[in-house]
Amino acid sequence: MGGVPSTPRWGSSGARPQDTAEYLIGTFVGEKSFRLGSDYWQKLLELPLDLHWPSQRVNHACQVLAQNNCYTRHLAKILIHLAWCLQECVSASGVPPSSYMKAINATYISSVFLKYLIENAKTDTFEELYLSLDRSEALPSNFSQDENIGSLVMHSALSYIGKVDISPNTYFLHHELLNFMLVAMSTQLLSGPSPEPKDIHPFIDAAMVQETSLVGLVVRKLLFNYISRPRFTSNTATYDTFSEGNQPGVLQRVSSAAASFVLLPFSFFVSSSGEATRSPLVFSSLHVLLILIHYRKCVMETVKDRGDDSATSDFLPKENSYFSENPYCKALENAKDVDFDRIDVEGNAHSGPLVRLPFASLFDALGMYLADETATLLLYSLVHGNSDFLEYVLVRTDLDTLLMPLLETLYNAPKRSSNQIYMVLIILLILSQDSSFNASIHKLILPSVPWYQERLLHQTSLGSLMVIILIRTVKYNLSKLRDVYLHTNCLATLANMAPHVHRLSAYASQRLVSLFDMLSRKYSKLAELKNNKMQIGNSESRGDNLPEDMSTELHIYTDFLRIVLEILNAILTYALPRNPEVVYAIMHRQEVFQPFRNHPLFNELLENIFNVLDFFNSRMDAQRTDGEWSVEKVLQVIIINCRSWRGEGMKMFIQLHFTYEQESHPEEFFIPYVWQLAISRRVISFDPSSINLFPVDLPAEENHSGEVDKQHQNGELNGHTVQIDLSEVQ
């Protein structure tokens, strides 16, 4: 019981279908090898399979196939039949339901057994897959001995995904093929985080060499799946999950076309409790796209180089490694809006077919689902890589569609992964590089911000909310994460926004001054501690390195304080008449600036602040008022005198402008990141002990609100932080 059957049962007319299915699966994994052209394959793929096997039995079947596959080459043969089934479904018009059933069976069986063999591979070249046929085997006329099976099946799978529209009849096959793609590309999970020339990934490497036109169709279809989020009602297809006691559930597929499709435990392939089960095709499409666009193939080339002896005429061979171009990434970066043709405007033709997308629908879909981390990564990939989409975002008048979910993610930083916080901050930094964006966000007024709990925010501009959330993120980081890159990114975005601030709210202005106060207190404490340590170090030798560490941290906070002062200077220099609340906040807390007035590192940046304070303090002193000064009276005086402000005596500083530049080896972050998302979102399950791409001590559970273990809130993925290269442009 629980073993793989070895007794033929399909020749008996009285055999039950379930017994026949038992035999066919048992024969598939067994010792007997069936020729590629044998009728056995048709019987295996045409028979409706509804076996309810627990995972232990499926694992046993996989183990038996692993033992026999080197002789039978049955994995290679079912992959070939899968390719043929898909070709039939693509080329034929009015495809009969039986063809879809065969393709779905071939896809699902291939996925289950291929996944096991990849998980348990012992070689870097995945020889255990045996993706070739024995040269002694007689082959049908439609298959060549030298044909690359990985390329054949990937071309067929990508052709179906890119060319066949999703409908009630094709939905399941699309879904299964996307799952198969994830399994086939999961060979990356066994490699290290840094791609090397020796890395072999037979399936995703095959996907990278497909023709440009097919690549464009696939990128468009995967994005269109994400935008349109196709779903079909239960009268055409249903998912029923069954359990055997404490055994994992099994998934039975039911179609209007014919009985039930493939059996075998669904949990063996994909967890049934994650986000993927709520919109399976949508999530699979997005993850397949992200994996494809962020893949990088490291290639070694041999070049001839003259030796050290210049007199020698011979050239010595020298090996250099480089990354080959990723066509999927290129297709996404060059995608154009269906409603706007830049070629007509600029008169420039583009080589190869272009991917045309409905940018408006993509914008709306992203805004609706940006709480999900994969959507955040997709938005980053678009605004960083596709200049047309970035331009489209910047000219939208409803920027709150994207910014509100992004700012809410920052607000809920303790419940989000550090990597998602990085992605959000980088997106905001990229957007803030545009002056029109910085101006327009202050014109958009929000009636309320329901998710902001500390204070009621009514009729607040989107720009003021962005300032509030960025400052809140800095404060959270200072107390919890203590991440320099996060600090730098927040302050860089604020610096880009500063010259364009318009009618900053009272609360945002107060937060800005309190940010200086918080950083100044931290700076003063560090300076005092460093001085004390240096004095102790002069009197007695200490084995630690604290003074040097403190010097580094003190230098960091010096830079932070200077950036905050530059932000205040930019507002006062370029936008003071439009921001009376900022003037009020500085006057209200003017004592926090006093200790730094004569500080050699900060006095130059404080001259303008004290110039403003002197101007408005003198105007206040000249006013006569009955009784105490109220907030309203002080603010009224400031507003009146803002009109007469001419900026006399103000020192003009060059505007700070920060830009985001991707690190030199982004693949070391993004390849592990996209796979970590796929595993954590339960789009695909994988044996943790087989994963080398990122640390295997992943959070055991991630709840639906996105909470993760605090030990994973360090902003690192396998030791690689998101490198934020900020360059100051004069």
XYZ file of C-alpha atoms in Angstrom:
730
model
C 0.000 0.000 0.000
C 1.327 3.405 -0.956
C 3.798 1.917 -3.442
C 3.929 2.450 -7.171
C 1.981 -0.258 -9.004
C 3.890 -2.525 -11.330
C 1.080 -4.742 -12.646
C -0.462 -3.715 -15.963
C -4.195 -3.007 -15.646
C -5.104 -1.024 -18.717
C -5.465 -4.018 -21.016
C -8.474 -5.399 -19.168
C -11.831 -4.206 -20.368
C -13.155 -4.447 -16.836
C -10.409 -2.342 -15.299
C -11.514 0.728 -13.423
C -10.228 4.091 -14.746
C -8.513 4.748 -11.445
C -6.670 1.429 -11.665
C -5.628 2.265 -15.210
C -4.300 5.625 -14.065
C -2.383 3.860 -11.285
C -0.743 1.671 -13.884
C 0.114 4.486 -16.266
C 1.810 6.592 -13.595
C 3.540 3.473 -12.243
C 4.820 2.660 -15.709
C 5.965 6.224 -16.280
C 8.288 6.071 -13.275
C 9.218 2.402 -13.654
C 12.101 0.569 -15.298
C 10.525 -0.096 -18.689
C 11.383 2.474 -21.336
C 8.758 3.412 -23.913
C 9.866 4.808 -27.242
C 9.044 8.420 -27.969
C 6.558 7.311 -30.633
C 4.868 4.661 -28.505
C 1.086 4.658 -28.073
C 1.719 4.620 -24.325
C 2.217 8.396 -24.268
C -1.146 9.051 -25.884
C -2.878 6.772 -23.388
C -1.097 8.477 -20.474
C -2.058 11.955 -21.629
C -5.579 11.220 -22.881
C -6.796 9.398 -19.788
C -8.546 11.668 -17.266
C -6.422 11.338 -14.140
C -8.088 11.807 -10.786
C -5.733 10.000 -8.429
C -5.899 11.216 -4.852
C -2.389 10.412 -3.726
C -0.946 11.761 -0.468
C 2.386 13.536 -0.737
C 4.346 10.542 0.596
C 3.196 8.433 -2.311
C 4.010 11.126 -4.837
C 7.482 11.471 -3.309
C 7.966 7.722 -3.644
C 6.961 7.869 -7.305
C 9.441 10.719 -7.850
C 12.206 8.723 -6.174
C 11.546 5.764 -8.458
C 11.636 8.008 -11.541
C 14.918 9.515 -10.353
C 16.388 6.010 -10.184
C 15.171 4.949 -13.620
C 15.217 8.173 -15.628
C 18.809 7.705 -16.771
C 17.689 4.530 -18.595
C 14.129 5.378 -19.613
C 14.594 9.125 -20.357
C 10.898 9.443 -19.584
C 11.236 13.011 -18.285
C 12.752 14.124 -21.583
C 10.070 12.243 -23.521
C 7.114 13.725 -21.652
C 8.660 17.179 -22.114
C 8.820 16.522 -25.860
C 5.188 15.399 -25.853
C 4.322 18.499 -23.847
C 5.928 20.630 -26.543
C 3.988 18.803 -29.248
C 0.695 19.180 -27.361
C 1.293 22.902 -26.975
C 2.174 23.277 -30.642
C -1.130 21.621 -31.500
C -3.019 23.997 -29.180
C -1.313 27.030 -30.739
C -1.521 26.109 -34.402
C -4.964 24.551 -34.657
C -8.148 26.552 -35.001
C -11.040 25.266 -32.946
C -8.850 23.114 -30.705
C -10.875 20.172 -29.346
C -11.180 19.804 -25.560
C -9.199 16.562 -25.685
C -6.124 18.472 -26.927
C -6.294 20.833 -23.972
C -6.704 17.891 -21.618
C -3.592 16.216 -23.029
C -1.605 19.441 -22.756
C -2.735 20.042 -19.170
C -1.901 16.470 -18.152
C 1.529 16.711 -19.786
C 2.204 20.069 -18.151
C 1.175 18.983 -14.685
C 2.954 15.616 -14.700
C 6.105 17.305 -16.053
C 5.939 19.953 -13.313
C 5.626 17.473 -10.463
C 8.496 15.212 -11.485
C 10.744 17.974 -12.820
C 10.402 19.846 -9.538
C 11.546 16.813 -7.536
C 14.543 16.189 -9.788
C 15.628 19.837 -9.587
C 15.231 19.933 -5.803
C 17.358 16.814 -5.417
C 19.965 17.553 -8.088
C 23.512 16.744 -7.003
C 25.378 18.286 -9.924
C 25.715 21.919 -11.001
C 24.884 20.935 -14.576
C 21.605 19.166 -13.708
C 22.709 15.991 -15.439
C 20.059 14.139 -13.402
C 17.404 15.564 -15.697
C 18.816 13.668 -18.698
C 17.395 16.120 -21.202
C 18.409 14.027 -24.178
C 17.403 10.722 -25.759
C 19.465 7.593 -26.150
C 21.162 7.630 -29.544
C 20.172 4.026 -30.129
C 16.455 4.836 -29.924
C 14.436 5.005 -33.105
C 12.869 8.461 -33.380
C 9.753 9.648 -35.191
C 10.246 11.843 -38.217
C 9.125 15.018 -36.413
C 11.994 14.957 -33.902
C 15.725 15.250 -34.498
C 18.323 13.561 -32.294
C 20.254 16.821 -31.984
C 17.262 18.955 -31.012
C 17.645 20.719 -27.666
C 14.750 19.536 -25.502
C 14.974 22.476 -23.098
C 14.755 24.949 -25.981
C 11.936 22.979 -27.612
C 9.696 22.918 -24.547
C 10.415 26.517 -23.551
C 9.716 27.774 -27.065
C 6.420 25.893 -27.097
C 5.432 27.057 -23.599
C 6.299 30.691 -24.326
C 4.509 30.534 -27.690
C 1.338 29.337 -26.033
C 1.548 31.926 -23.248
C 2.239 34.761 -25.672
C -0.063 33.843 -28.558
C -3.174 32.177 -27.091
C -5.789 34.394 -25.460
C -7.159 33.442 -22.054
C -10.702 32.092 -22.161
C -12.747 29.598 -20.132
C -11.324 26.819 -22.329
C -7.675 27.917 -22.122
C -7.499 29.272 -18.565
C -6.307 26.049 -16.897
C -3.591 25.394 -19.435
C -2.301 28.962 -19.051
C -2.259 28.490 -15.300
C -0.455 25.150 -15.467
C 2.103 26.462 -17.946
C 2.963 29.396 -15.702
C 3.440 26.968 -12.823
C 5.606 24.821 -15.091
C 7.674 27.890 -15.993
C 8.313 28.592 -12.316
C 9.387 24.998 -11.753
C 11.616 24.932 -14.838
C 13.329 28.199 -13.882
C 13.778 27.146 -10.223
C 17.226 25.752 -11.026
C 18.391 29.228 -9.973
C 17.491 28.389 -6.385
C 20.388 25.920 -6.265
C 22.988 28.495 -7.360
C 24.696 31.114 -5.238
C 23.580 34.767 -5.157
C 26.320 35.890 -7.559
C 25.849 34.506 -11.094
C 28.962 32.789 -12.415
C 29.947 31.567 -15.875
C 29.790 27.969 -14.701
C 26.101 28.277 -13.758
C 23.840 26.225 -16.006
C 20.087 26.796 -16.075
C 18.801 24.794 -19.048
C 15.293 26.202 -19.172
C 15.633 29.899 -18.365
C 18.778 30.076 -20.507
C 16.679 28.657 -23.354
C 14.043 31.327 -22.701
C 16.710 34.026 -23.081
C 17.549 33.061 -26.672
C 14.014 33.138 -28.088
C 13.255 35.449 -30.995
C 12.531 39.070 -30.135
C 8.970 38.958 -31.433
C 8.064 36.055 -29.133
C 9.724 37.735 -26.145
C 7.605 40.830 -26.761
C 4.404 38.782 -26.943
C 5.227 37.053 -23.646
C 6.049 40.282 -21.785
C 2.866 41.881 -23.068
C 0.675 38.889 -22.161
C 2.113 38.535 -18.645
C 1.536 42.229 -17.959
C -1.904 42.077 -19.518
C -2.754 39.155 -17.215
C -1.756 41.337 -14.280
C -3.812 44.260 -15.549
C -6.970 42.381 -16.544
C -6.836 39.784 -13.703
C -8.893 37.174 -15.608
C -11.214 34.972 -13.569
C -13.853 32.484 -14.560
C -16.938 31.329 -12.725
C -17.424 27.875 -11.283
C -19.639 26.698 -14.127
C -16.566 26.435 -16.333
C -13.884 25.483 -13.841
C -13.629 24.812 -10.169
C -10.921 24.153 -7.631
C -11.767 21.672 -4.907
C -9.213 20.927 -2.230
C -9.525 17.684 -0.306
C -7.579 16.422 2.694
C -6.891 12.991 4.066
C -6.733 13.404 7.822
C -3.546 15.308 8.519
C -2.233 14.743 5.003
C -1.710 17.672 2.659
C -4.628 18.405 0.397
C -4.942 17.297 -3.188
C -6.319 19.381 -5.997
C -8.873 17.992 -8.379
C -9.401 19.976 -11.547
C -12.872 19.912 -13.064
C -13.644 21.169 -16.533
C -16.760 21.574 -18.566
C -14.952 19.747 -21.337
C -14.262 16.371 -19.763
C -14.454 14.872 -16.280
C -11.450 15.650 -14.126
C -7.931 16.525 -15.068
C -4.759 15.635 -13.352
C -4.672 14.570 -9.802
C -1.606 14.414 -7.574
C -1.247 16.610 -4.502
C -1.493 20.271 -5.343
C 0.425 21.035 -2.140
C 3.346 19.081 -3.589
C 3.732 21.907 -6.080
C 2.124 25.049 -4.604
C 0.965 25.775 -1.080
C -2.810 26.027 -0.858
C -2.827 28.673 1.865
C -1.034 31.586 0.251
C -1.931 34.576 -1.876
C -1.455 32.499 -5.019
C -4.679 30.598 -4.374
C -6.750 33.796 -4.402
C -5.683 34.921 -7.884
C -3.488 32.072 -9.078
C -2.958 33.038 -12.696
C -2.377 36.712 -11.855
C 0.276 36.013 -9.245
C 1.979 33.353 -11.358
C 2.089 35.753 -14.323
C 3.671 38.503 -12.255
C 6.273 36.236 -10.666
C 7.232 34.666 -13.993
C 7.657 38.158 -15.458
C 9.794 39.398 -12.551
C 12.011 36.307 -12.688
C 12.480 36.681 -16.440
C 13.288 40.408 -16.460
C 15.749 40.258 -13.555
C 17.691 37.201 -14.717
C 21.296 37.754 -15.745
C 23.431 35.223 -17.608
C 27.141 35.446 -16.832
C 29.267 34.551 -19.859
C 33.008 33.977 -20.106
C 34.847 35.162 -23.189
C 38.458 34.667 -24.179
C 40.275 37.679 -25.610
C 43.841 38.066 -26.786
C 45.966 40.395 -24.734
C 49.608 41.402 -25.246
C 51.846 40.135 -22.470
C 53.884 42.277 -20.079
C 56.844 42.083 -22.401
C 55.977 44.676 -25.019
C 58.673 43.318 -27.273
C 56.804 40.069 -27.564
C 54.643 40.020 -30.647
C 52.441 37.164 -29.428
C 49.099 37.835 -27.758
C 48.186 35.848 -24.660
C 44.636 34.530 -24.158
C 42.779 36.263 -21.345
C 39.366 35.407 -19.938
C 36.793 38.097 -19.144
C 33.279 37.623 -17.840
C 30.284 39.749 -18.765
C 26.487 39.589 -18.596
C 24.620 38.869 -21.791
C 21.673 41.080 -22.663
C 18.324 40.071 -21.200
C 15.694 40.380 -23.976
C 12.770 40.398 -21.520
C 14.264 43.272 -19.549
C 14.932 45.125 -22.798
C 11.364 44.520 -24.001
C 9.953 45.936 -20.765
C 12.276 48.941 -20.869
C 11.263 49.736 -24.462
C 7.520 49.173 -24.000
C 5.332 51.999 -25.308
C 1.877 53.267 -24.488
C -0.809 52.026 -26.881
C -2.358 55.505 -26.804
C 0.783 57.395 -27.767
C 3.297 56.713 -30.513
C 6.608 58.461 -29.916
C 7.854 57.445 -33.359
C 5.321 59.818 -34.912
C 6.610 62.690 -32.793
C 10.356 62.203 -33.006
C 10.525 60.483 -36.366
C 12.758 57.739 -34.990
C 12.161 54.111 -35.835
C 12.903 51.368 -33.334
C 14.589 48.125 -34.315
C 12.390 45.091 -33.820
C 8.781 44.859 -32.722
C 7.711 47.015 -29.800
C 5.674 45.933 -26.800
C 2.621 48.171 -26.610
C 0.812 48.385 -23.298
C -2.187 50.318 -21.990
C -0.242 52.561 -19.606
C -3.475 53.950 -18.131
C -4.731 50.488 -17.159
C -1.278 49.473 -15.888
C -1.119 52.643 -13.766
C -4.545 51.916 -12.260
C -3.743 48.230 -11.604
C -0.508 49.130 -9.833
C -2.270 51.726 -7.718
C -4.872 49.192 -6.672
C -2.419 46.457 -5.625
C 0.697 48.301 -4.470
C 0.261 46.989 -0.939
C 1.633 43.731 -2.328
C 5.419 43.571 -2.413
C 5.575 42.069 -5.899
C 3.589 45.017 -7.279
C 6.059 47.384 -5.623
C 8.939 45.587 -7.340
C 7.123 45.746 -10.680
C 6.592 49.504 -10.266
C 10.275 49.937 -9.424
C 11.242 47.938 -12.527
C 9.044 50.168 -14.675
C 9.951 53.613 -13.341
C 13.651 52.766 -13.204
C 13.895 51.003 -16.545
C 11.185 52.454 -18.791
C 11.544 56.207 -19.338
C 8.240 56.387 -21.233
C 6.280 54.888 -18.354
C 8.070 57.160 -15.869
C 7.136 60.158 -18.000
C 3.553 58.927 -18.155
C 3.405 58.670 -14.352
C 4.862 62.143 -13.903
C 2.226 63.827 -16.076
C -0.730 62.147 -14.397
C -2.836 64.537 -12.353
C -3.971 61.784 -9.966
C -0.585 60.927 -8.511
C -2.298 59.966 -5.285
C -3.321 56.720 -7.028
C 0.269 55.513 -6.689
C 1.602 57.666 -3.871
C -1.065 56.917 -1.282
C -0.437 53.130 -1.181
C 3.321 53.759 -1.262
C 3.130 56.174 1.660
C 0.825 53.811 3.534
C 3.454 51.083 3.107
C 6.057 53.369 4.697
C 3.602 54.212 7.468
C 3.266 50.490 8.195
C 7.018 49.871 7.973
C 7.115 47.580 11.059
C 4.729 45.221 9.249
C 6.623 45.253 5.947
C 9.870 43.698 4.842
C 12.915 45.936 4.753
C 13.342 45.219 1.059
C 9.859 46.507 0.290
C 10.626 49.681 2.239
C 13.775 50.119 0.155
C 11.850 49.675 -3.086
C 9.246 52.255 -2.037
C 11.884 54.791 -1.018
C 13.804 54.329 -4.264
C 10.587 54.830 -6.258
C 9.901 58.063 -4.370
C 13.481 59.220 -4.935
C 13.205 58.545 -8.685
C 9.939 60.493 -8.857
C 11.372 63.383 -6.818
C 14.112 63.878 -9.406
C 11.485 65.611 -11.554
C 10.675 69.216 -10.628
C 7.148 69.053 -12.071
C 6.383 66.123 -9.778
C 7.621 68.073 -6.755
C 5.406 71.003 -7.698
C 2.262 69.037 -8.568
C 2.101 66.981 -5.362
C 1.532 70.185 -3.374
C -1.443 71.118 -5.546
C -3.314 67.881 -4.895
C -5.384 68.205 -1.693
C -6.432 65.106 0.222
C -9.782 65.370 2.061
C -8.523 62.918 4.700
C -5.916 60.237 5.381
C -7.836 57.473 7.182
C -4.849 55.207 7.805
C -2.831 57.902 9.592
C -3.640 57.318 13.264
C -1.470 59.769 15.220
C -3.362 62.838 14.096
C -6.406 63.767 12.055
C -5.210 65.043 8.700
C -7.888 67.019 6.873
C -7.387 68.952 3.656
C -3.688 68.125 3.605
C -1.704 68.338 0.401
C -0.143 65.167 -0.960
C 3.238 66.896 -0.740
C 2.758 67.677 2.968
C 1.759 64.061 3.637
C 4.852 62.847 1.811
C 7.057 65.084 3.981
C 5.326 63.797 7.130
C 5.740 60.126 6.179
C 9.368 60.472 5.087
C 10.270 62.176 8.368
C 8.326 59.533 10.293
C 10.306 56.845 8.436
C 13.591 58.516 9.411
C 12.534 58.554 13.050
C 11.439 54.919 12.948
C 14.724 53.946 11.323
C 16.708 55.890 13.922
C 15.052 54.034 16.787
C 14.688 50.550 15.228
C 16.611 49.704 12.071
C 19.495 52.194 12.261
C 20.100 51.814 8.531
C 22.268 54.516 6.942
C 20.990 53.861 3.406
C 17.387 54.304 4.481
C 18.228 57.578 6.221
C 20.099 58.836 3.201
C 17.321 57.951 0.792
C 14.623 59.685 2.845
C 16.683 62.848 3.247
C 17.660 62.842 -0.426
C 14.007 62.771 -1.468
C 13.177 65.586 0.952
C 16.082 67.602 -0.422
C 14.819 67.177 -3.988
C 11.359 68.324 -2.898
C 12.485 71.320 -0.824
C 12.802 74.114 -3.440
C 9.312 73.312 -4.762
C 7.447 73.165 -1.443
C 4.173 75.085 -1.570
C 1.999 75.841 1.456
C 3.493 73.088 3.587
C 1.052 72.226 6.335
C 1.599 73.244 9.956
C 2.060 69.626 11.036
C 4.579 68.864 8.268
C 6.501 72.058 9.115
C 6.625 71.100 12.796
C 7.850 67.600 11.865
C 10.617 69.089 9.738
C 11.948 71.248 12.575
C 11.581 68.371 15.042
C 13.684 66.228 12.669
C 16.518 68.718 13.025
C 16.027 68.704 16.799
C 16.153 64.888 16.964
C 19.256 64.595 14.779
C 20.991 67.467 16.589
C 20.458 65.791 19.966
C 21.848 62.531 18.583
C 24.819 64.413 17.144
C 25.514 66.231 20.412
C 25.347 62.977 22.372
C 27.768 61.259 20.015
C 30.157 64.217 20.100
C 30.141 64.172 23.903
C 30.672 60.403 24.067
C 33.491 60.575 21.577
C 35.227 63.307 23.537
C 34.864 61.308 26.756
C 36.247 58.167 25.124
C 39.183 60.068 23.704
C 39.978 61.479 27.124
C 39.827 58.006 28.655
C 41.963 56.658 25.823
C 44.656 59.220 26.572
C 44.909 58.100 30.200
C 44.635 54.312 29.785
C 44.996 51.959 26.861
C 41.775 50.260 25.746
C 41.473 47.256 23.465
C 38.253 48.287 21.765
C 37.755 50.493 18.745
C 34.971 52.689 20.062
C 36.493 56.088 19.278
C 36.862 55.126 15.589
C 33.332 53.728 15.480
C 31.981 56.845 17.070
C 33.915 58.995 14.629
C 32.238 57.180 11.750
C 28.782 57.553 13.253
C 29.470 61.167 14.145
C 30.502 61.842 10.562
C 27.251 60.256 9.323
C 25.114 62.411 11.607
C 27.090 65.468 10.608
C 26.095 64.785 7.005
C 22.476 64.182 8.003
C 22.298 67.447 9.932
C 23.813 69.361 7.037
C 21.255 67.881 4.614
C 18.375 68.883 6.913
C 19.796 72.397 7.147
C 20.132 72.453 3.350
C 16.456 71.425 3.107
C 15.415 74.284 5.381
C 17.678 76.663 3.452
C 16.125 75.624 0.144
C 12.605 76.276 1.433
C 13.537 79.640 2.939
C 15.573 80.727 -0.075
C 13.299 79.641 -2.910
C 9.840 79.248 -1.390
C 9.531 81.313 1.815
C 6.565 83.519 0.736
C 4.563 80.364 -0.044
C 5.327 78.662 3.282
C 4.383 80.763 6.316
C 3.914 77.621 8.426
C 7.590 76.726 7.961
C 8.567 80.189 9.196
C 6.244 79.785 12.172
C 7.701 76.354 13.042
C 11.261 77.713 12.930
C 10.320 80.706 15.082
C 8.458 78.493 17.545
C 11.488 76.220 18.032
C 14.266 78.711 17.336
C 16.116 77.652 20.480
C 17.069 74.290 18.880
C 19.235 76.109 16.319
C 21.065 78.307 18.810
C 23.720 75.759 19.985
C 24.920 75.346 16.387
C 25.031 79.023 15.446
C 28.777 79.263 15.895
C 29.589 75.627 15.184
C 32.299 75.522 12.479
C 30.556 72.671 10.630
C 27.114 74.250 10.549
C 27.337 78.021 11.040
C 27.388 78.773 7.317
C 24.119 76.857 6.794
C 22.524 78.564 9.796
C 23.171 82.121 8.585
C 20.033 82.184 6.426
C 17.891 80.674 9.183
C 18.945 83.354 11.652
C 18.526 85.999 8.966
C 14.900 84.899 8.610
C 14.467 84.766 12.402
C 15.880 88.290 12.783
C 13.544 89.635 10.090
C 10.347 88.146 11.492
C 11.275 88.629 15.164
C 11.779 92.324 14.482
C 8.378 92.503 12.776
C 6.818 90.799 15.784
C 8.486 93.237 18.160
C 7.141 96.143 16.119
C 3.592 94.895 16.466
C 1.373 95.962 19.326
C -1.174 93.469 20.546
C -3.730 93.370 23.266
C -3.107 90.449 25.618
C -1.097 87.324 24.826
C 0.122 86.315 21.416
C -1.980 83.492 20.035
C -0.956 81.093 17.299
C -3.401 82.758 14.938
C -2.051 86.250 15.648
C 1.583 85.187 15.197
C 0.761 83.390 11.976
C -1.154 86.398 10.677
C 1.870 88.642 11.249
C 4.077 86.123 9.439
C 1.683 85.903 6.476
C 1.512 89.691 6.139
C 5.281 90.081 6.278
C 5.878 87.182 3.883
C 4.407 89.437 1.205
C 7.104 92.038 1.813
C 9.921 89.510 2.111
C 12.591 90.205 -0.504
C 15.288 87.808 0.654
C 17.774 90.546 1.390
C 20.987 89.269 2.916
C 20.174 85.644 2.107
C 23.109 83.556 0.953
C 22.321 81.544 -2.156
C 23.392 77.930 -1.988
C 23.474 75.581 -4.955
C 20.343 73.476 -4.879
C 20.880 69.920 -3.744
C 19.740 67.403 -6.305
C 20.055 63.698 -5.641
C 19.657 60.950 -8.211
C 19.305 57.212 -7.855
C 21.775 54.968 -9.585
C 21.539 51.197 -9.475
C 24.560 49.466 -7.996
C 27.128 47.870 -10.287
C 25.867 44.327 -9.680
C 22.103 44.616 -9.135
C 21.611 40.937 -10.012
C 23.125 39.965 -6.659
C 20.131 41.572 -5.004
C 17.300 41.162 -7.485
C 17.688 37.505 -8.496
C 17.522 36.269 -4.880
C 14.822 38.849 -4.111
C 12.384 37.765 -6.838
C 12.746 34.125 -5.843
C 12.382 34.928 -2.157
C 9.117 36.674 -3.015
C 7.914 33.660 -5.013
C 8.674 31.303 -2.129
C 7.294 33.562 0.612
C 4.118 34.282 -1.388
C 3.681 30.522 -1.854
C 3.491 30.817 -5.613
C 5.839 27.838 -5.655
C 7.003 25.548 -2.869
C 10.582 24.317 -2.710
C 12.659 22.215 -0.341
C 14.427 24.793 1.891
C 17.440 22.515 2.347
C 18.103 22.694 -1.409
C 18.126 26.492 -1.631
C 21.508 28.184 -1.986
C 20.330 31.419 -3.588
C 19.371 33.071 -0.284
C 19.382 32.115 3.412
C 17.079 29.209 4.145
C 16.018 30.532 7.556
C 12.997 32.258 6.016
C 10.086 33.249 8.257
C 8.026 30.162 8.979
C 4.789 32.052 8.451
C 3.929 35.398 6.972
C 0.455 36.569 7.813
C -1.901 38.149 5.321
C -1.174 41.649 6.575
C 2.415 41.230 5.462
C 4.029 40.910 8.898
C 7.367 39.169 8.958
C 9.748 38.158 11.714
C 11.700 41.074 13.137
C 14.933 39.169 12.628
C 14.392 39.625 8.895
C 13.935 43.390 9.152
C 17.628 44.130 8.594
C 17.320 45.192 4.989
C 19.608 42.419 3.857
C 19.115 39.515 1.531
C 21.890 36.958 1.723
C 24.266 39.634 2.945
C 23.536 42.086 0.130
C 21.878 45.372 0.965
C 20.128 47.467 -1.606
C 22.912 49.798 -2.637
C 21.557 53.302 -3.057
C 24.108 55.323 -4.941
C 23.195 58.945 -4.405
C 25.105 61.452 -6.478
C 24.829 65.176 -5.848
C 24.331 67.084 -9.074
C 25.156 70.755 -9.141
